[in-house]
Short mmCIF file of C-alpha atoms in Angstrom, two decimals:
data_model
loop_
_atom_site.label_atom_id
_atom_site.label_comp_id
_atom_site.label_asym_id
_atom_site.label_seq_id
_atom_site.Cartn_x
_atom_site.Cartn_y
_atom_site.Cartn_z
CA MET A 167 0.00 0.00 0.00
CA GLU A 168 1.45 3.32 -1.06
CA THR A 169 2.03 5.99 1.50
CA PRO A 170 0.28 9.22 0.48
CA PRO A 171 2.66 12.09 -0.26
CA LYS A 172 3.37 14.46 2.59
CA SER A 173 1.88 17.33 0.62
CA GLY A 174 -1.41 15.40 0.33
CA ILE A 175 -1.51 14.70 4.06
CA ALA A 176 -0.84 18.36 4.81
CA GLU A 177 -3.57 19.42 2.38
CA MET A 178 -6.10 17.06 4.01
CA HIS A 179 -5.18 18.33 7.48
CA ILE A 180 -5.57 21.96 6.43
CA THR A 181 -8.92 21.22 4.75
CA ASN A 182 -10.30 19.34 7.78
CA THR A 183 -9.21 22.15 10.08
CA TRP A 184 -10.23 25.10 7.93
CA VAL A 185 -13.69 23.95 6.74
CA PRO A 186 -15.24 23.59 10.25
CA ASN A 187 -13.75 26.93 11.26
CA LYS A 188 -15.23 28.50 8.13
CA ILE A 189 -18.64 27.01 8.94
CA GLU A 190 -18.44 28.22 12.53
CA GLN A 191 -17.54 31.71 11.36
CA GLU A 192 -20.44 31.77 8.88
CA LEU A 193 -22.86 30.67 11.57
CA ARG A 194 -21.56 33.31 13.98
CA ASN A 195 -21.83 35.99 11.29
CA SER A 196 -25.42 34.99 10.48
CA ILE A 197 -26.45 35.26 14.14
CA LEU A 198 -24.74 38.65 14.46
CA ILE A 199 -26.40 39.94 11.28
CA ASN A 200 -29.75 38.75 12.62
CA ALA A 201 -29.01 40.53 15.94
CA ALA A 202 -28.16 43.77 14.09
CA LEU A 203 -31.37 43.60 12.07
CA SER A 204 -33.32 42.86 15.26
CA LEU A 205 -31.83 45.95 16.89
CA ALA A 206 -32.89 48.01 13.88
CA ALA A 207 -36.37 46.46 14.14
CA PHE A 208 -36.51 47.60 17.78
CA PHE A 209 -35.91 51.26 16.88
CA VAL A 210 -38.30 51.14 13.90
CA THR A 211 -41.05 49.67 16.12
CA VAL A 212 -40.47 52.35 18.77
CA LYS A 213 -40.89 55.06 16.11
CA MET A 214 -43.85 53.43 14.34
CA ILE A 215 -46.11 52.76 17.34
CA PRO A 216 -46.99 56.46 18.01
CA VAL A 217 -47.70 56.95 14.29
CA ALA A 218 -49.92 53.87 14.13
CA SER A 219 -51.67 54.93 17.35
CA ARG A 220 -52.96 58.09 15.70
CA TYR A 221 -54.31 56.14 12.74
CA VAL A 222 -56.14 53.49 14.78
CA LEU A 223 -57.70 56.20 16.98
CA ARG A 224 -59.08 57.85 13.84
CA ARG A 225 -60.69 54.53 12.94
CA ASN A 226 -62.18 54.21 16.45
CA LEU A 227 -59.98 51.27 17.32
CA PHE A 228 -59.51 52.06 20.99
CA GLY A 229 -60.40 50.77 24.42
CA TYR A 230 -60.73 51.88 28.00
CA ASP A 231 -58.62 50.46 30.79
CA ILE A 232 -61.13 48.49 32.88
CA ASN A 233 -58.69 48.15 35.78
CA LYS A 234 -58.71 51.95 36.14
CA LYS A 235 -62.47 52.43 35.93
CA GLY A 236 -63.66 55.22 38.19
CA THR A 237 -60.41 57.19 37.90
CA PRO A 238 -59.33 59.85 35.36
CA GLN A 239 -57.08 57.28 33.65
CA GLY A 240 -60.11 55.05 33.09
CA THR A 241 -61.67 57.63 30.75
CA ILE A 242 -58.68 57.90 28.40
CA LYS A 243 -59.03 56.33 24.97
CA VAL A 244 -56.13 53.89 24.59
CA PRO A 245 -55.26 52.85 20.98
CA GLU A 246 -55.97 49.18 20.36
CA SER A 247 -54.42 46.50 18.11
CA LEU A 248 -50.89 47.96 18.13
CA GLY A 249 -49.61 44.40 17.76
CA ILE A 250 -50.07 44.95 14.01
CA VAL A 251 -47.00 47.22 14.07
CA VAL A 252 -44.89 44.57 15.79
CA GLY A 253 -46.07 41.87 13.38
CA ILE A 254 -45.37 43.91 10.24
CA VAL A 255 -41.93 45.09 11.39
CA PHE A 256 -41.03 41.53 12.42
CA LEU A 257 -42.03 40.14 9.02
CA VAL A 258 -40.25 42.87 7.04
CA PHE A 259 -36.94 42.45 8.85
CA SER A 260 -37.22 38.65 8.86
CA ILE A 261 -37.72 38.66 5.10
CA LEU A 262 -34.81 41.07 4.74
CA PHE A 263 -32.62 38.67 6.71
CA GLN A 264 -33.04 36.01 4.02
CA TYR A 265 -30.93 38.14 1.68
CA PHE A 266 -27.95 37.92 4.04
CA ASN A 267 -28.22 34.30 5.13
CA PHE A 268 -30.02 31.85 2.85
CA THR A 269 -29.19 30.75 -0.67
CA ALA A 270 -31.71 29.48 -3.22
CA ASP A 271 -30.74 25.84 -2.56
CA SER A 272 -30.66 26.12 1.23
CA ASN A 273 -32.45 23.29 3.04
CA TRP A 274 -33.59 25.69 5.74
CA LEU A 275 -35.07 28.28 3.37
CA VAL A 276 -38.28 26.27 2.87
CA GLU A 277 -38.82 25.93 6.61
CA TYR A 278 -38.00 29.59 7.19
CA ASN A 279 -40.56 30.72 4.61
CA ALA A 280 -43.15 28.30 5.99
CA ALA A 281 -42.59 29.80 9.44
CA LEU A 282 -43.02 33.34 8.13
CA ALA A 283 -46.16 32.34 6.21
CA SER A 284 -47.67 30.83 9.35
CA ILE A 285 -46.84 33.95 11.37
CA CYS A 286 -48.26 36.19 8.64
CA PHE A 287 -51.53 34.23 8.69
CA MET A 288 -51.83 34.72 12.44
CA VAL A 289 -51.07 38.45 12.27
CA LEU A 290 -53.87 38.81 9.73
CA LEU A 291 -56.22 36.63 11.79
CA GLY A 292 -55.52 38.62 14.95
CA PHE A 293 -56.12 41.94 13.25
CA VAL A 294 -59.36 40.69 11.68
CA ASP A 295 -60.43 39.49 15.12
CA ASP A 296 -59.66 42.91 16.61
CA VAL A 297 -61.59 44.74 13.89
CA LEU A 298 -64.66 42.49 13.94
CA ASP A 299 -64.75 42.01 17.71
CA GLY A 300 -67.94 43.58 18.98
CA GLU A 301 -68.76 45.07 15.57
CA CYS A 302 -69.82 42.02 13.61
CA GLU A 303 -73.62 41.66 13.55
CA TYR A 304 -73.35 37.90 13.01
CA PRO A 305 -70.88 36.19 15.38
CA GLU A 306 -70.88 33.11 13.13
CA ILE A 307 -69.01 35.12 10.49
CA ASN A 308 -66.23 35.95 12.93
CA THR A 309 -66.03 32.30 14.01
CA ALA A 310 -65.90 31.12 10.39
CA ILE A 311 -63.05 33.52 9.61
CA ASN A 312 -61.11 32.35 12.66
CA CYS A 313 -61.56 28.69 11.71
CA SER A 314 -60.57 29.33 8.08
CA PHE A 315 -57.37 31.15 8.93
CA THR A 316 -56.42 28.68 11.66
CA SER A 317 -56.90 25.77 9.26
CA ALA A 318 -54.86 27.48 6.54
CA ASP A 319 -52.13 28.26 9.04
CA GLY A 320 -52.02 24.69 10.30
CA LEU A 321 -51.87 23.34 6.74
CA CYS A 322 -48.96 25.67 5.99
CA TRP A 323 -46.54 24.32 8.58
CA THR A 324 -47.93 20.73 8.51
CA TYR A 325 -47.31 20.46 4.77
CA ASN A 326 -43.81 21.83 5.22
CA TYR A 327 -43.09 19.53 8.18
CA TYR A 328 -44.31 16.47 6.31
CA HIS A 329 -42.20 17.17 3.21
CA THR A 330 -39.02 18.39 4.89
CA LYS A 331 -38.82 15.78 7.66
CA ALA A 332 -38.33 12.29 6.29
CA SER A 333 -40.17 10.78 9.24
CA CYS A 334 -41.46 11.52 12.68
CA SER A 335 -40.23 8.63 14.77
CA ILE A 336 -40.17 7.71 18.41
CA CYS A 337 -37.61 5.14 19.63
CA TRP A 338 -38.58 2.23 21.83
CA ALA A 339 -36.24 -0.19 23.62
CA THR A 340 -37.27 -3.68 22.49
CA GLY A 341 -34.33 -5.82 23.55
CA LEU A 342 -31.05 -5.79 25.41
CA GLY A 343 -27.68 -6.99 24.22
CA SER A 344 -24.60 -7.61 26.28
CA ARG A 345 -23.81 -3.89 26.42
CA PHE A 346 -26.24 -1.79 24.39
CA ALA A 347 -30.01 -1.69 24.22
CA ILE A 348 -31.64 -2.39 20.87
CA VAL A 349 -33.57 0.75 20.01
CA LYS A 350 -36.17 0.41 17.29
CA PRO A 351 -37.66 3.57 15.72
CA LYS A 352 -41.40 3.56 15.28
CA GLU A 353 -43.28 5.96 13.02
CA SER A 354 -45.59 8.11 15.13
CA GLY A 355 -47.78 9.08 12.17
CA TRP A 356 -50.70 11.44 12.24
CA MET A 357 -51.17 11.42 16.01
CA TYR A 358 -47.90 13.25 16.69
CA LYS A 359 -48.63 15.73 13.90
CA LEU A 360 -52.05 16.32 15.46
CA TYR A 361 -50.31 16.91 18.77
CA MET A 362 -48.08 19.54 17.19
CA GLY A 363 -51.08 21.19 15.56
CA LEU A 364 -52.83 21.38 18.92
CA LEU A 365 -49.63 22.81 20.40
CA ALA A 366 -49.74 25.62 17.84
CA VAL A 367 -53.37 26.34 18.75
CA PHE A 368 -52.48 26.28 22.45
CA CYS A 369 -49.54 28.67 22.09
CA THR A 370 -51.56 31.25 20.16
CA ASN A 371 -54.48 31.19 22.58
CA SER A 372 -52.67 30.68 25.89
CA ILE A 373 -51.08 34.13 25.79
CA ASN A 374 -54.42 35.59 24.75
CA ILE A 375 -56.26 34.25 27.83
CA HIS A 376 -53.41 34.92 30.28
CA ALA A 377 -53.98 38.67 30.07
CA GLY A 378 -55.88 41.60 31.54
CA LEU A 379 -53.04 43.62 33.09
CA ASN A 380 -50.89 46.34 31.59
CA GLY A 381 -47.74 44.70 30.27
CA LEU A 382 -48.68 41.10 31.02
CA GLU A 383 -49.15 39.81 27.45
CA VAL A 384 -45.95 41.40 26.16
CA GLY A 385 -44.05 40.74 29.38
CA GLN A 386 -44.62 36.99 29.33
CA THR A 387 -43.56 36.91 25.68
CA VAL A 388 -40.35 38.77 26.49
CA VAL A 389 -39.54 36.30 29.29
CA ILE A 390 -40.24 33.20 27.18
CA ALA A 391 -38.40 34.60 24.12
CA SER A 392 -35.39 35.36 26.33
CA ALA A 393 -35.44 31.80 27.68
CA ILE A 394 -35.66 30.44 24.12
CA LEU A 395 -32.69 32.57 23.09
CA ILE A 396 -30.58 31.48 26.09
CA HIS A 397 -31.50 27.83 25.49
CA ASN A 398 -30.41 27.95 21.85
CA ILE A 399 -27.13 29.74 22.58
CA MET A 400 -26.26 27.15 25.23
CA GLN A 401 -27.07 24.28 22.88
CA ILE A 402 -24.95 25.72 20.07
CA GLY A 403 -22.03 26.19 22.44
CA ALA A 404 -22.29 22.63 23.78
CA SER A 405 -22.64 20.84 20.41
CA VAL A 406 -20.12 19.82 17.77
CA ASP A 407 -22.70 18.66 15.21
CA PHE A 408 -23.28 21.23 12.48
CA GLU A 409 -26.88 20.24 11.63
CA TYR A 410 -27.73 20.34 15.33
CA LYS A 411 -26.28 23.84 15.55
CA MET A 412 -28.20 24.93 12.46
CA ALA A 413 -31.47 23.78 14.04
CA HIS A 414 -30.80 25.99 17.05
CA ALA A 415 -29.61 28.86 14.85
CA PHE A 416 -32.93 28.61 12.99
CA SER A 417 -34.71 29.24 16.28
CA ILE A 418 -32.43 32.18 17.05
CA TYR A 419 -33.24 33.76 13.68
CA LEU A 420 -36.89 34.02 14.79
CA ALA A 421 -36.44 34.54 18.54
CA GLN A 422 -34.16 37.60 18.27
CA PRO A 423 -36.51 39.79 16.18
CA LEU A 424 -39.46 38.63 18.29
CA LEU A 425 -37.67 39.71 21.46
CA ALA A 426 -36.55 43.05 19.98
CA THR A 427 -39.94 44.09 18.62
CA SER A 428 -41.70 42.91 21.79
CA LEU A 429 -39.39 45.01 23.95
CA ALA A 430 -40.30 48.03 21.85
CA LEU A 431 -44.02 47.38 22.38
CA PHE A 432 -43.41 46.66 26.07
CA SER A 433 -42.15 50.22 26.56
CA TYR A 434 -45.62 51.49 25.55
CA ASN A 435 -47.70 48.72 27.08
CA TRP A 436 -46.15 48.75 30.57
CA TYR A 437 -48.16 50.30 33.40
CA PRO A 438 -49.75 52.77 32.84
CA SER A 439 -50.35 51.55 29.31
CA SER A 440 -50.48 54.03 26.43
CA ALA A 441 -51.10 51.27 23.84
CA PHE A 442 -53.09 48.03 23.90
CA VAL A 443 -51.66 45.04 22.03
CA GLY A 444 -54.93 43.41 20.95
CA ASP A 445 -55.44 39.87 19.69
CA THR A 446 -53.08 40.71 16.84
CA TYR A 447 -50.05 40.59 19.09
CA THR A 448 -51.06 37.60 21.21
CA TYR A 449 -51.75 35.46 18.12
CA PHE A 450 -48.54 36.65 16.47
CA ALA A 451 -46.34 36.02 19.53
CA GLY A 452 -47.87 32.62 20.26
CA MET A 453 -47.49 31.39 16.68
CA THR A 454 -43.92 32.66 16.42
CA MET A 455 -42.88 30.67 19.47
CA ALA A 456 -44.87 27.66 18.24
CA VAL A 457 -43.10 27.51 14.86
CA VAL A 458 -39.76 27.95 16.65
CA GLY A 459 -40.54 24.78 18.59
CA ILE A 460 -42.16 22.81 15.77
CA LEU A 461 -39.93 23.61 12.80
CA GLY A 462 -36.74 24.22 14.76
CA HIS A 463 -36.90 21.01 16.79
CA PHE A 464 -33.95 18.72 17.37
CA SER A 465 -33.94 15.36 19.11
CA TYR A 466 -31.58 12.95 17.40
CA GLY A 467 -28.29 14.27 18.77
CA PHE A 468 -29.84 14.49 22.22
CA LEU A 469 -31.08 10.90 22.05
CA HIS A 470 -27.72 9.50 21.02
CA ARG A 471 -25.88 11.41 23.76
CA GLN A 472 -28.28 10.13 26.40
CA PHE A 473 -27.76 6.49 25.44
CA SER A 474 -23.97 6.85 25.69
CA TYR A 475 -24.23 8.63 29.07
CA SER A 476 -26.59 6.02 30.43
CA GLU A 477 -24.24 3.14 29.64
CA ASN A 478 -21.82 4.61 32.17
CA PHE A 479 -24.67 4.98 34.66
CA LEU A 480 -25.72 1.35 34.29
CA TYR A 481 -22.25 0.01 34.90
CA THR A 482 -21.41 2.49 37.65
CA TRP A 483 -24.37 1.27 39.72
CA ASN A 484 -23.99 -2.39 38.62
CA LEU A 485 -27.44 -2.58 37.07
CA HIS A 486 -26.60 -5.75 35.14
CA SER A 487 -29.87 -7.63 35.47
CA CYS A 488 -32.02 -7.79 32.36
CA MET A 489 -35.08 -6.44 34.15
CA CYS A 490 -33.24 -3.43 35.63
CA ARG A 491 -31.68 -2.58 32.29
CA ARG A 492 -34.99 -2.91 30.44
CA ILE A 493 -36.78 -0.63 32.97
CA TRP A 494 -33.98 1.91 32.83
CA TRP A 495 -33.80 2.00 29.04
CA ASN A 496 -37.54 2.42 28.61
CA PHE A 497 -37.48 5.20 31.19
CA LEU A 498 -34.65 6.80 29.21
CA VAL A 499 -36.58 6.59 25.94
CA PHE A 500 -39.63 8.14 27.62
CA HIS A 501 -37.37 10.85 29.05
CA CYS A 502 -35.94 11.54 25.58
CA ALA A 503 -39.43 11.74 24.09
CA VAL A 504 -40.44 14.30 26.72
CA PHE A 505 -37.27 16.37 27.07
CA GLY A 506 -35.37 15.56 23.91
CA THR A 507 -37.28 17.77 21.53
CA TYR A 508 -37.70 21.47 21.58
CA VAL A 509 -41.48 21.11 21.30
CA GLU A 510 -41.65 19.70 24.83
CA THR A 511 -39.06 22.15 26.15
CA LEU A 512 -41.23 24.97 24.81
CA LEU A 513 -44.23 23.52 26.61
CA ILE A 514 -42.36 23.64 29.92
CA PHE A 515 -41.46 27.28 29.23
CA PHE A 516 -45.25 27.76 28.94
CA LEU A 517 -45.89 26.26 32.37
CA PRO A 518 -47.81 29.31 33.76
CA GLN A 519 -49.90 29.36 30.58
CA VAL A 520 -50.68 25.65 31.02
CA LEU A 521 -51.73 26.29 34.63
CA ASN A 522 -53.88 29.23 33.55
CA PHE A 523 -55.52 27.06 30.88
CA LEU A 524 -56.31 24.31 33.41
CA LEU A 525 -57.82 26.88 35.77
CA SER A 526 -59.87 28.31 32.89
CA LEU A 527 -61.06 24.96 31.54
CA PRO A 528 -64.35 24.75 33.48
CA GLN A 529 -65.37 28.20 32.21
CA LEU A 530 -64.07 27.64 28.68
CA ALA A 531 -65.99 24.36 28.50
CA GLY A 532 -69.21 26.08 29.65
CA ILE A 533 -69.46 24.11 32.89
CA ILE A 534 -69.26 27.37 34.87
CA PRO A 535 -70.64 30.67 33.51
CA CYS A 536 -67.88 32.63 31.77
CA PRO A 537 -68.09 36.45 31.63
CA ARG A 538 -66.60 38.38 28.73
CA HIS A 539 -63.83 39.89 30.86
CA ARG A 540 -62.58 37.62 33.65
CA LEU A 541 -60.78 40.45 35.38
CA PRO A 542 -60.33 41.20 39.08
CA ARG A 543 -62.39 43.92 40.78
CA PHE A 544 -60.81 47.37 40.96
CA ASP A 545 -61.33 49.66 43.93
CA PRO A 546 -60.94 53.28 42.68
CA GLU A 547 -60.56 54.61 46.24
CA THR A 548 -57.53 52.46 47.15
CA GLY A 549 -56.27 51.63 43.64
CA LEU A 550 -56.06 47.93 44.59
CA LEU A 551 -57.30 44.86 42.75
CA THR A 552 -59.34 42.13 44.43
CA GLY A 553 -59.48 38.58 43.09
CA THR A 554 -62.75 37.10 41.86
CA ASN A 555 -63.83 33.47 41.56
CA ASP A 556 -63.01 33.39 37.84
CA GLY A 557 -60.54 30.67 36.89
CA THR A 558 -57.46 32.66 35.89
CA LEU A 559 -53.93 32.81 37.21
CA VAL A 560 -54.40 36.55 37.77
CA ASN A 561 -57.30 35.98 40.16
CA LEU A 562 -55.54 33.02 41.78
CA PHE A 563 -52.56 35.19 42.69
CA LEU A 564 -54.86 37.82 44.18
CA ARG A 565 -56.73 35.23 46.22
CA GLN A 566 -53.48 33.71 47.50
CA PHE A 567 -51.39 36.85 48.11
CA GLY A 568 -54.14 39.36 48.85
CA ARG A 569 -55.12 42.68 47.29
CA MET A 570 -52.43 44.60 45.47
CA THR A 571 -51.88 47.17 42.73
CA GLU A 572 -52.00 46.23 39.06
CA LYS A 573 -48.31 46.99 38.58
CA LYS A 574 -47.23 44.86 41.54
CA LEU A 575 -49.44 41.97 40.43
CA CYS A 576 -47.95 42.06 36.93
CA VAL A 577 -44.43 41.98 38.38
CA TYR A 578 -45.36 38.94 40.49
CA LEU A 579 -46.74 37.11 37.45
CA LEU A 580 -43.68 37.90 35.31
CA VAL A 581 -41.36 36.72 38.09
CA PHE A 582 -43.39 33.51 38.24
CA GLN A 583 -42.96 33.17 34.47
CA ALA A 584 -39.19 33.61 34.83
CA LEU A 585 -39.08 31.03 37.63
CA ALA A 586 -40.93 28.55 35.41
CA CYS A 587 -38.30 29.03 32.69
CA CYS A 588 -35.52 28.57 35.27
CA PHE A 589 -37.24 25.38 36.42
CA CYS A 590 -37.17 24.12 32.83
CA PHE A 591 -33.43 24.84 32.59
CA LEU A 592 -32.85 23.06 35.89
CA LEU A 593 -34.91 20.09 34.79
CA ARG A 594 -33.00 19.77 31.54
CA TYR A 595 -29.68 20.17 33.34
CA PHE A 596 -30.35 17.18 35.58
CA LEU A 597 -32.09 15.02 32.97
CA ALA A 598 -30.40 15.97 29.71
CA GLY A 599 -26.75 16.36 30.73
CA TRP A 600 -26.09 19.66 28.97
CA TYR A 601 -22.60 20.16 30.25
CA LYS A 602 -21.32 16.60 29.80
#
């Protein structure tokens, strides 16, 4: 066998060293370009909101702050549906980002455009909902429009997911060898796709029903988007697989402009609010985070790492018996199914929204009468809110911690949201082995 020339060996070494560095640099540059565009989107949103406020007031799109009823602030007309500004700026700068990052043959370009199409549908649906809310003579028309747009939106990302992902498999441990478990992939089929569709519906509506305080809708989005951004940065730093890094970079490309534009809106929506976000923003924010979890998911690298880590665990604790190994491996596969994909991680980030939904379920299902506004009672003399028996997290906090101001209550709820995200990080640290 001939020994390759030294020049050939040197060339191979330089190529193997330079190409990964080049890829890493390109990925870093793309994230920085996206961050720069997001910063520009922040300043554009800050400038556009006052302009849009004047236009929506001319069209009588305004509301009164119910939690300030009986005070001078409760008589001020507050412009409604300012989430349309955030949605438009987000879409414009996200489309502009394609020019700097994706090529015509990029595998991620199809998913990126599908994500933007889904978000665009929800921005339009939210704005239509804001315009027709309370003004449509026939409620069935409003319901039909909502159903039509939701169906179209679901078809958009489902079609893309089906054609860009070769399969949607879950691994099950079916047998045990002398050292490694035999893991057989099983196609999950339409049930898992239905689950993801329901997740998209949940994300868009969960922010919408966890509301009623100045800054709460935007604040919870800012907290969750920040957690998503931190999660993706940590995963990129801990991985050596390029495709795995690209999946997380895809999420960053959507999370950064969402965070930037939401912060701009937050400056106007914080107590006392000078702009209401409307259903436009809650639908837009929920769908953006849903497509980040659905189209930017990543489980295979996680699954493989967990199996290699667990071999050491089995032999460290002398779990040699067939029964112990079978129980442990099936627990591991279940753990990977729950914590190994970003869809489930996103759901844990939404823990307060899940709790709020469970509290609201009896009223949403019609078991208990459900008023139009499930808000706490406001005392204009003291400026304090009192919890009612309505099933919301807002009222639960008031019943548990007592009467308090709207601003203080919102801070408590946002701190609870941040603690839920920290709990998710802690859970993944112990169960997923990030730093190993």
